[in-house]
Amino acid sequence: MEWDINAIPHINEIPAQHGVFTGASAKILHTFNERMHKDNKIVGSLREAIERSGLQDGMTISFHHHFRNGDYIVNMVVDELAGMGFKNLALAASSLTDVHEALIPHIQNGVITHIETSGLRGGLAEAISDGLMDFPVVFRSHGGRAAAIESEELHIDVAFLGAPSCDPYGNANGYNREEENGSCCGSMGYAKLDALYADTTIILTDHIVGFPNAPFGIPESNVDFIVCVDSVGDPKGIMSGATRFTKNPKELLIAKTAADVIEKSGYFYDGFSMQMGSGGASLATARFLREKMLSSKIKARFALGGITGQIVEMHEEGLVEKILDVQSFDLVAANSLKNNRFHQQIDASFYASYSNEGAAVNQLDFVVLSALEIDTQFNVNVLTGSNGRIRGAIGGHPDAAAGASLSVIVAPLTRGRIPSIVHKVNTVVTPGSTVDVVVTDQGVAVNPLRGELAKRLRDNGIPLCTIEQLQKKAESIVGDPEPIHYSEAIVGVAMARSNSIIDVIRRVREA
Amino acid sequence: MRRLRRSMLFVPGNNPGMIRDAYIYGSDSIMFDLEDSVSIHEKDAARFLVYNALTTIDYGDKELVVRINDLGSGLGLADLEAIVRARPDVIRLPKTDSAEDVLQCEREIARIEREAGIPLGQTGMMAAIETANGVLHAYEIATSSKRLIGIALGAEDYVTDLKTVRSDGTELFFARNMILNAARAAQIDAVDTVFSDVNDEEGFLAEARLIKQLGFNGKSVLNPRQIAPLHAVFMPSEKDLAKARAVVEALEEAKQRGSGVASLNGKMIDKPVAMRAQYLIELAEAGKPATMGEGV
């Protein structure tokens, strides 16, 4: 009997292109090795990749900052885009640094008309503080950026992602397993999310390796084109050998005090979780905690965040069971990611996305973070300097402070003639409601919102003072700085991690 | 309460960054140096800096000491003229070889005190003994002036004078004992020399234990990192502390009974035992986290 396909209920509702099976497509008879060379995602030039990406004027391009100050990718790509005549592009980088001063002429020529980033430094920060751009720069935290990408508030049309290694199908990673030399950045945490959400993802690499480049940071399923370049960055600028353990006695004093506070806080127990921000004092805190862990036989379940050699050392001696690494700060960390199976690379959303209830920051017992300024409302500024100009980066600061059960901010009371504890921060980056303890070289203050914590610390012999006392002490040493005079013009907008506006950065009026 | 001198933090007089917050590290005394750590070209600047620091910065309850250049160098008198007026607790004399060195300095200090309207005798003195000759005159030096709160060993110059170098402390054994014995005979403090290799934590600890056992009150330290380990060495053990507390309680109890004789576990508490107990309790009190008190 003739089989009637139309007898199947609802068959007409299945779109026509699905059709009926008529036999396999032609079988490829090349070896895998031949296929890999003939049929892959590698294109002849950056220009060709851009042409094929569908990029148009007015669109948004993205970059990661895992190459830090050694990055060649941003300047290389924007130079090419300028040469091709693109205008009015939005540049959304996970962060920008000194080396991106080279963007200034492209901003002046209208190639780049909007910037989103975690931070700005050096010449570009200076120029933007002086009003280089008509449209304010949007500053987001790493977790805020992840949430904005996920909600399409930040839609990436084309992502240009540098990678120290990549196979012909786009499996990319922050190190190279095939040979020891070449560039290396460790985790590709911020790039992973861009690759996943961008309409088109282009990998730029200086090391094509055989398929499969496993384990990988970015999977081929998120990659459209691959461009081979001579070099993705300057290895010396990408990362240093090992983050130096500070010998500065003041930083050590602050770190020791912070470790004492943590020990007595109730959040130091067998199986705790932690994050240590970058900066001498917060990194040194890990050293003092290590001694306490050894003497009281306590282990950490995991360490999160930007990872340094110090955390790796603790992992390798069994004090930290697992490492969740969104960004590797030094070569020791990068090598550990390569060699230690419980050192896991995670993306920015996993790390800290505001829209991700299960983000790793929400599993933190405590975090130690540094600050440029802290005010008497416990608000923290890590973005603008005491002169009101942009000079830093939000990073994961507000994400970790909000997520951790105990957020500890470490800072010297004064830096030279500049007070760190002030009446009002120039820019609110991390809201005071998420900051629990401020540790300075001259006193520890607990947020009045955490009365129970203050009591616990006092009961355990940690002397406390008020944040107002710290502010007055700083003022008694360096005096009250003259107020900064701002104009109406807004050069930057600081977003809370929820991506609502938490503060604006105004242009400083010339004296 | 008697002043403890477990640690005397050395602060170069030409280093404003360290001078500004030298009080945060928890040393018992701070010694601003105008002598060997300041090059000849910066003597005036350092003197000016230390004078202004002493008259403007609140160092809390720290004992403030200034090491001047010796009077023979031609700089010492100018140091005294400025520094005595800034009213430090103590002037430290370097390279003291004889009682006359102390007396000569004392006369100048007294004159400046009178000129500046400072109560006569308010400025304390401390003599550092740094030569073979000085060590032989330790007792004479220690008893030369009522202003002296202590004598100290300066080992770097001393070992050079002896034609040796510093090692495990064998070479300093005689000098340490001479100075210590002289200080105790004169009933003033004895302060040991610095340990220069700040990265050698083990060596530092060994030396700290040695000088504590010899009987020194404390040591000069070059780096704030040396303070906490030094204080830990001077921290009495829980067992000794419990015994000391029992002694003090027994004394209190006897006092309340109106009895002049106290006893503990059937044994009479004599004066040396009582004094040692009191000293141990003071050390323990000072060993508490005191770097940052309430109210900054």
GROMACS .gro file of N, CA and C in nm, chain B residues 120-219:
model
  300
  631LEU      N    1   6.308   7.301   8.349
  631LEU     CA    2   6.443   7.246   8.353
  631LEU      C    3   6.440   7.097   8.385
  632GLY      N    4   6.507   7.020   8.302
  632GLY     CA    5   6.514   6.876   8.326
  632GLY      C    6   6.407   6.797   8.254
  633GLN      N    7   6.319   6.865   8.180
  633GLN     CA    8   6.210   6.794   8.114
  633GLN      C    9   6.261   6.703   8.002
  634THR      N   10   6.368   6.747   7.935
  634THR     CA   11   6.418   6.669   7.823
  634THR      C   12   6.504   6.553   7.874
  635GLY      N   13   6.461   6.434   7.843
  635GLY     CA   14   6.537   6.317   7.884
  635GLY      C   15   6.655   6.294   7.791
  636MET      N   16   6.745   6.207   7.834
  636MET     CA   17   6.859   6.175   7.750
  636MET      C   18   6.881   6.025   7.748
  637MET      N   19   6.947   5.985   7.642
  637MET     CA   20   6.983   5.846   7.626
  637MET      C   21   7.119   5.845   7.559
  638ALA      N   22   7.207   5.760   7.606
  638ALA     CA   23   7.342   5.758   7.550
  638ALA      C   24   7.365   5.628   7.476
  639ALA      N   25   7.411   5.639   7.350
  639ALA     CA   26   7.445   5.518   7.275
  639ALA      C   27   7.595   5.497   7.285
  640ILE      N   28   7.631   5.376   7.320
  640ILE     CA   29   7.772   5.342   7.336
  640ILE      C   30   7.814   5.261   7.214
  641GLU      N   31   7.915   5.313   7.143
  641GLU     CA   32   7.945   5.254   7.012
  641GLU      C   33   8.093   5.225   6.992
  642THR      N   34   8.172   5.234   7.100
  642THR     CA   35   8.316   5.209   7.085
  642THR      C   36   8.365   5.122   7.200
  643ALA      N   37   8.483   5.064   7.181
  643ALA     CA   38   8.544   4.984   7.287
  643ALA      C   39   8.566   5.070   7.412
  644ASN      N   40   8.610   5.192   7.389
  644ASN     CA   41   8.633   5.286   7.498
  644ASN      C   42   8.504   5.315   7.573
  645GLY      N   43   8.396   5.337   7.498
  645GLY     CA   44   8.266   5.364   7.558
  645GLY      C   45   8.218   5.248   7.642
  646VAL      N   46   8.237   5.127   7.592
  646VAL     CA   47   8.191   5.009   7.665
  646VAL      C   48   8.263   5.000   7.800
  647LEU      N   49   8.393   5.029   7.800
  647LEU     CA   50   8.469   5.023   7.926
  647LEU      C   51   8.420   5.128   8.025
  648HIS      N   52   8.360   5.237   7.975
  648HIS     CA   53   8.311   5.344   8.063
  648HIS      C   54   8.160   5.337   8.083
  649ALA      N   55   8.102   5.223   8.056
  649ALA     CA   56   7.955   5.212   8.055
  649ALA      C   57   7.893   5.258   8.187
  650TYR      N   58   7.948   5.215   8.300
  650TYR     CA   59   7.887   5.251   8.428
  650TYR      C   60   7.899   5.400   8.456
  651GLU      N   61   8.016   5.453   8.426
  651GLU     CA   62   8.041   5.597   8.444
  651GLU      C   63   7.942   5.679   8.360
  652ILE      N   64   7.919   5.631   8.237
  652ILE     CA   65   7.824   5.700   8.148
  652ILE      C   66   7.681   5.687   8.205
  653ALA      N   67   7.646   5.566   8.244
  653ALA     CA   68   7.508   5.540   8.288
  653ALA      C   69   7.470   5.621   8.411
  654THR      N   70   7.570   5.654   8.493
  654THR     CA   71   7.539   5.726   8.618
  654THR      C   72   7.572   5.875   8.608
  655SER      N   73   7.601   5.924   8.487
  655SER     CA   74   7.653   6.061   8.475
  655SER      C   75   7.545   6.167   8.487
  656SER      N   76   7.420   6.133   8.456
  656SER     CA   77   7.318   6.238   8.455
  656SER      C   78   7.183   6.183   8.496
  657LYS      N   79   7.108   6.264   8.572
  657LYS     CA   80   6.973   6.226   8.613
  657LYS      C   81   6.879   6.222   8.493
  658ARG      N   82   6.918   6.289   8.385
  658ARG     CA   83   6.831   6.290   8.268
  658ARG      C   84   6.831   6.157   8.192
  659LEU      N   85   6.932   6.077   8.217
  659LEU     CA   86   6.943   5.955   8.137
  659LEU      C   87   6.832   5.856   8.171
  660ILE      N   88   6.759   5.814   8.067
  660ILE     CA   89   6.656   5.713   8.087
  660ILE      C   90   6.708   5.576   8.048
  661GLY      N   91   6.821   5.575   7.977
  661GLY     CA   92   6.875   5.446   7.937
  661GLY      C   93   7.005   5.463   7.861
  662ILE      N   94   7.073   5.351   7.843
  662ILE     CA   95   7.189   5.349   7.755
  662ILE      C   96   7.165   5.239   7.652
  663ALA      N   97   7.231   5.259   7.536
  663ALA     CA   98   7.205   5.166   7.427
  663ALA      C   99   7.337   5.122   7.365
  664LEU      N  100   7.331   5.005   7.305
  664LEU     CA  101   7.448   4.958   7.231
  664LEU      C  102   7.431   4.992   7.083
  665GLY      N  103   7.535   5.052   7.024
  665GLY     CA  104   7.538   5.074   6.880
  665GLY      C  105   7.643   4.981   6.822
  666ALA      N  106   7.597   4.871   6.763
  666ALA     CA  107   7.691   4.762   6.734
  666ALA      C  108   7.773   4.781   6.608
  667GLU      N  109   7.721   4.854   6.511
  667GLU     CA  110   7.792   4.860   6.383
  667GLU      C  111   7.930   4.926   6.400
  668ASP      N  112   7.932   5.042   6.466
  668ASP     CA  113   8.060   5.109   6.489
  668ASP      C  114   8.147   5.029   6.586
  669TYR      N  115   8.080   4.966   6.682
  669TYR     CA  116   8.153   4.893   6.786
  669TYR      C  117   8.231   4.775   6.727
  670VAL      N  118   8.169   4.697   6.640
  670VAL     CA  119   8.241   4.581   6.584
  670VAL      C  120   8.356   4.627   6.495
  671THR      N  121   8.337   4.739   6.429
  671THR     CA  122   8.446   4.794   6.347
  671THR      C  123   8.564   4.830   6.437
  672ASP      N  124   8.530   4.892   6.550
  672ASP     CA  125   8.633   4.930   6.647
  672ASP      C  126   8.706   4.805   6.699
  673LEU      N  127   8.630   4.696   6.716
  673LEU     CA  128   8.690   4.571   6.766
  673LEU      C  129   8.768   4.497   6.659
  674LYS      N  130   8.759   4.546   6.535
  674LYS     CA  131   8.820   4.480   6.418
  674LYS      C  132   8.757   4.343   6.393
  675THR      N  133   8.626   4.342   6.396
  675THR     CA  134   8.553   4.219   6.359
  675THR      C  135   8.426   4.260   6.285
  676VAL      N  136   8.341   4.165   6.258
  676VAL     CA  137   8.212   4.193   6.195
  676VAL      C  138   8.103   4.126   6.277
  677ARG      N  139   7.977   4.163   6.248
  677ARG     CA  140   7.868   4.104   6.324
  677ARG      C  141   7.840   3.963   6.275
  678SER      N  142   7.814   3.873   6.370
  678SER     CA  143   7.775   3.737   6.331
  678SER      C  144   7.659   3.694   6.421
  679ASP      N  145   7.674   3.586   6.491
  679ASP     CA  146   7.564   3.537   6.573
  679ASP      C  147   7.553   3.608   6.708
  680GLY      N  148   7.637   3.706   6.731
  680GLY     CA  149   7.628   3.781   6.856
  680GLY      C  150   7.743   3.751   6.952
  681THR      N  151   7.824   3.652   6.918
  681THR     CA  152   7.937   3.620   7.005
  681THR      C  153   8.025   3.744   7.027
  682GLU      N  154   8.047   3.817   6.920
  682GLU     CA  155   8.137   3.933   6.926
  682GLU      C  156   8.079   4.046   7.012
  683LEU      N  157   7.947   4.041   7.037
  683LEU     CA  158   7.884   4.149   7.115
  683LEU      C  159   7.861   4.109   7.261
  684PHE      N  160   7.901   3.988   7.294
  684PHE     CA  161   7.865   3.933   7.424
  684PHE      C  162   7.916   4.021   7.539
  685PHE      N  163   8.042   4.059   7.528
  685PHE     CA  164   8.102   4.141   7.635
  685PHE      C  165   8.034   4.278   7.645
  686ALA      N  166   8.018   4.342   7.528
  686ALA     CA  167   7.960   4.477   7.528
  686ALA      C  168   7.817   4.474   7.582
  687ARG      N  169   7.742   4.374   7.540
  687ARG     CA  170   7.602   4.367   7.586
  687ARG      C  171   7.597   4.351   7.738
  688ASN      N  172   7.681   4.264   7.789
  688ASN     CA  173   7.678   4.241   7.932
  688ASN      C  174   7.727   4.362   8.010
  689MET      N  175   7.829   4.428   7.959
  689MET     CA  176   7.880   4.549   8.025
  689MET      C  177   7.770   4.655   8.031
  690ILE      N  178   7.707   4.678   7.916
  690ILE     CA  179   7.607   4.784   7.908
  690ILE      C  180   7.486   4.749   7.994
  691LEU      N  181   7.444   4.625   7.985
  691LEU     CA  182   7.329   4.582   8.063
  691LEU      C  183   7.357   4.595   8.213
  692ASN      N  184   7.473   4.548   8.253
  692ASN     CA  185   7.505   4.553   8.396
  692ASN      C  186   7.517   4.696   8.446
  693ALA      N  187   7.577   4.782   8.363
  693ALA     CA  188   7.590   4.924   8.399
  693ALA      C  189   7.453   4.988   8.413
  694ALA      N  190   7.364   4.957   8.317
  694ALA     CA  191   7.231   5.016   8.319
  694ALA      C  192   7.155   4.971   8.444
  695ARG      N  193   7.164   4.843   8.475
  695ARG     CA  194   7.091   4.794   8.590
  695ARG      C  195   7.147   4.852   8.720
  696ALA      N  196   7.281   4.866   8.726
  696ALA     CA  197   7.343   4.925   8.844
  696ALA      C  198   7.298   5.070   8.861
  697ALA      N  199   7.277   5.137   8.747
  697ALA     CA  200   7.234   5.278   8.751
  697ALA      C  201   7.082   5.289   8.756
  698GLN      N  202   7.013   5.173   8.751
  698GLN     CA  203   6.867   5.169   8.753
  698GLN      C  204   6.804   5.246   8.637
  699ILE      N  205   6.864   5.228   8.521
  699ILE     CA  206   6.803   5.283   8.399
  699ILE      C  207   6.787   5.169   8.298
  700ASP      N  208   6.728   5.202   8.182
  700ASP     CA  209   6.698   5.098   8.082
  700ASP      C  210   6.820   5.065   7.996
  701ALA      N  211   6.818   4.944   7.940
  701ALA     CA  212   6.921   4.901   7.846
  701ALA      C  213   6.854   4.861   7.716
  702VAL      N  214   6.900   4.924   7.607
  702VAL     CA  215   6.837   4.900   7.477
  702VAL      C  216   6.940   4.843   7.382
  703ASP      N  217   6.904   4.733   7.317
  703ASP     CA  218   6.998   4.665   7.229
  703ASP      C  219   7.003   4.730   7.091
  704THR      N  220   7.102   4.690   7.016
  704THR     CA  221   7.131   4.747   6.885
  704THR      C  222   7.034   4.696   6.778
  705VAL      N  223   7.046   4.752   6.656
  705VAL     CA  224   6.958   4.709   6.546
  705VAL      C  225   7.007   4.578   6.486
  706PHE      N  226   6.913   4.510   6.418
  706PHE     CA  227   6.947   4.392   6.340
  706PHE      C  228   6.924   4.433   6.194
  707SER      N  229   7.034   4.440   6.117
  707SER     CA  230   7.026   4.512   5.989
  707SER      C  231   6.957   4.437   5.876
  708ASP      N  232   6.965   4.307   5.872
  708ASP     CA  233   6.907   4.234   5.758
  708ASP      C  234   6.759   4.212   5.782
  709VAL      N  235   6.677   4.307   5.731
  709VAL     CA  236   6.534   4.302   5.763
  709VAL      C  237   6.465   4.182   5.700
  710ASN      N  238   6.529   4.119   5.601
  710ASN     CA  239   6.467   4.002   5.539
  710ASN      C  240   6.498   3.872   5.612
  711ASP      N  241   6.596   3.877   5.706
  711ASP     CA  242   6.633   3.757   5.781
  711ASP      C  243   6.549   3.748   5.908
  712GLU      N  244   6.427   3.694   5.894
  712GLU     CA  245   6.335   3.693   6.007
  712GLU      C  246   6.382   3.597   6.117
  713GLU      N  247   6.439   3.485   6.076
  713GLU     CA  248   6.486   3.387   6.173
  713GLU      C  249   6.600   3.445   6.256
  714GLY      N  250   6.696   3.507   6.187
  714GLY     CA  251   6.811   3.566   6.256
  714GLY      C  252   6.766   3.674   6.354
  715PHE      N  253   6.669   3.753   6.310
  715PHE     CA  254   6.618   3.859   6.397
  715PHE      C  255   6.556   3.801   6.522
  716LEU      N  256   6.474   3.697   6.504
  716LEU     CA  257   6.407   3.635   6.618
  716LEU      C  258   6.508   3.576   6.717
  717ALA      N  259   6.612   3.511   6.662
  717ALA     CA  260   6.712   3.450   6.749
  717ALA      C  261   6.780   3.558   6.833
  718GLU      N  262   6.812   3.672   6.769
  718GLU     CA  263   6.878   3.779   6.842
  718GLU      C  264   6.783   3.840   6.947
  719ALA      N  265   6.655   3.854   6.909
  719ALA     CA  266   6.558   3.911   7.002
  719ALA      C  267   6.545   3.822   7.127
  720ARG      N  268   6.541   3.692   7.104
  720ARG     CA  269   6.530   3.600   7.219
  720ARG      C  270   6.654   3.610   7.308
  721LEU      N  271   6.771   3.621   7.242
  721LEU     CA  272   6.895   3.630   7.318
  721LEU      C  273   6.897   3.753   7.408
  722ILE      N  274   6.865   3.869   7.351
  722ILE     CA  275   6.877   3.992   7.431
  722ILE      C  276   6.768   3.999   7.538
  723LYS      N  277   6.654   3.936   7.511
  723LYS     CA  278   6.551   3.932   7.615
  723LYS      C  279   6.600   3.847   7.733
  724GLN      N  280   6.662   3.735   7.700
  724GLN     CA  281   6.712   3.647   7.806
  724GLN      C  282   6.824   3.714   7.885
  725LEU      N  283   6.910   3.792   7.814
  725LEU     CA  284   7.017   3.863   7.884
  725LEU      C  285   6.959   3.963   7.984
  726GLY      N  286   6.843   4.020   7.949
  726GLY     CA  287   6.780   4.114   8.040
  726GLY      C  288   6.752   4.252   7.981
  727PHE      N  289   6.779   4.270   7.852
  727PHE     CA  290   6.755   4.401   7.790
  727PHE      C  291   6.607   4.437   7.794
  728ASN      N  292   6.579   4.569   7.796
  728ASN     CA  293   6.440   4.616   7.791
  728ASN      C  294   6.382   4.601   7.652
  729GLY      N  295   6.470   4.612   7.552
  729GLY     CA  296   6.420   4.604   7.415
  729GLY      C  297   6.531   4.632   7.317
  730LYS      N  298   6.490   4.666   7.195
  730LYS     CA  299   6.584   4.675   7.084
  730LYS      C  300   6.544   4.790   6.994
   0.00000   0.00000   0.00000
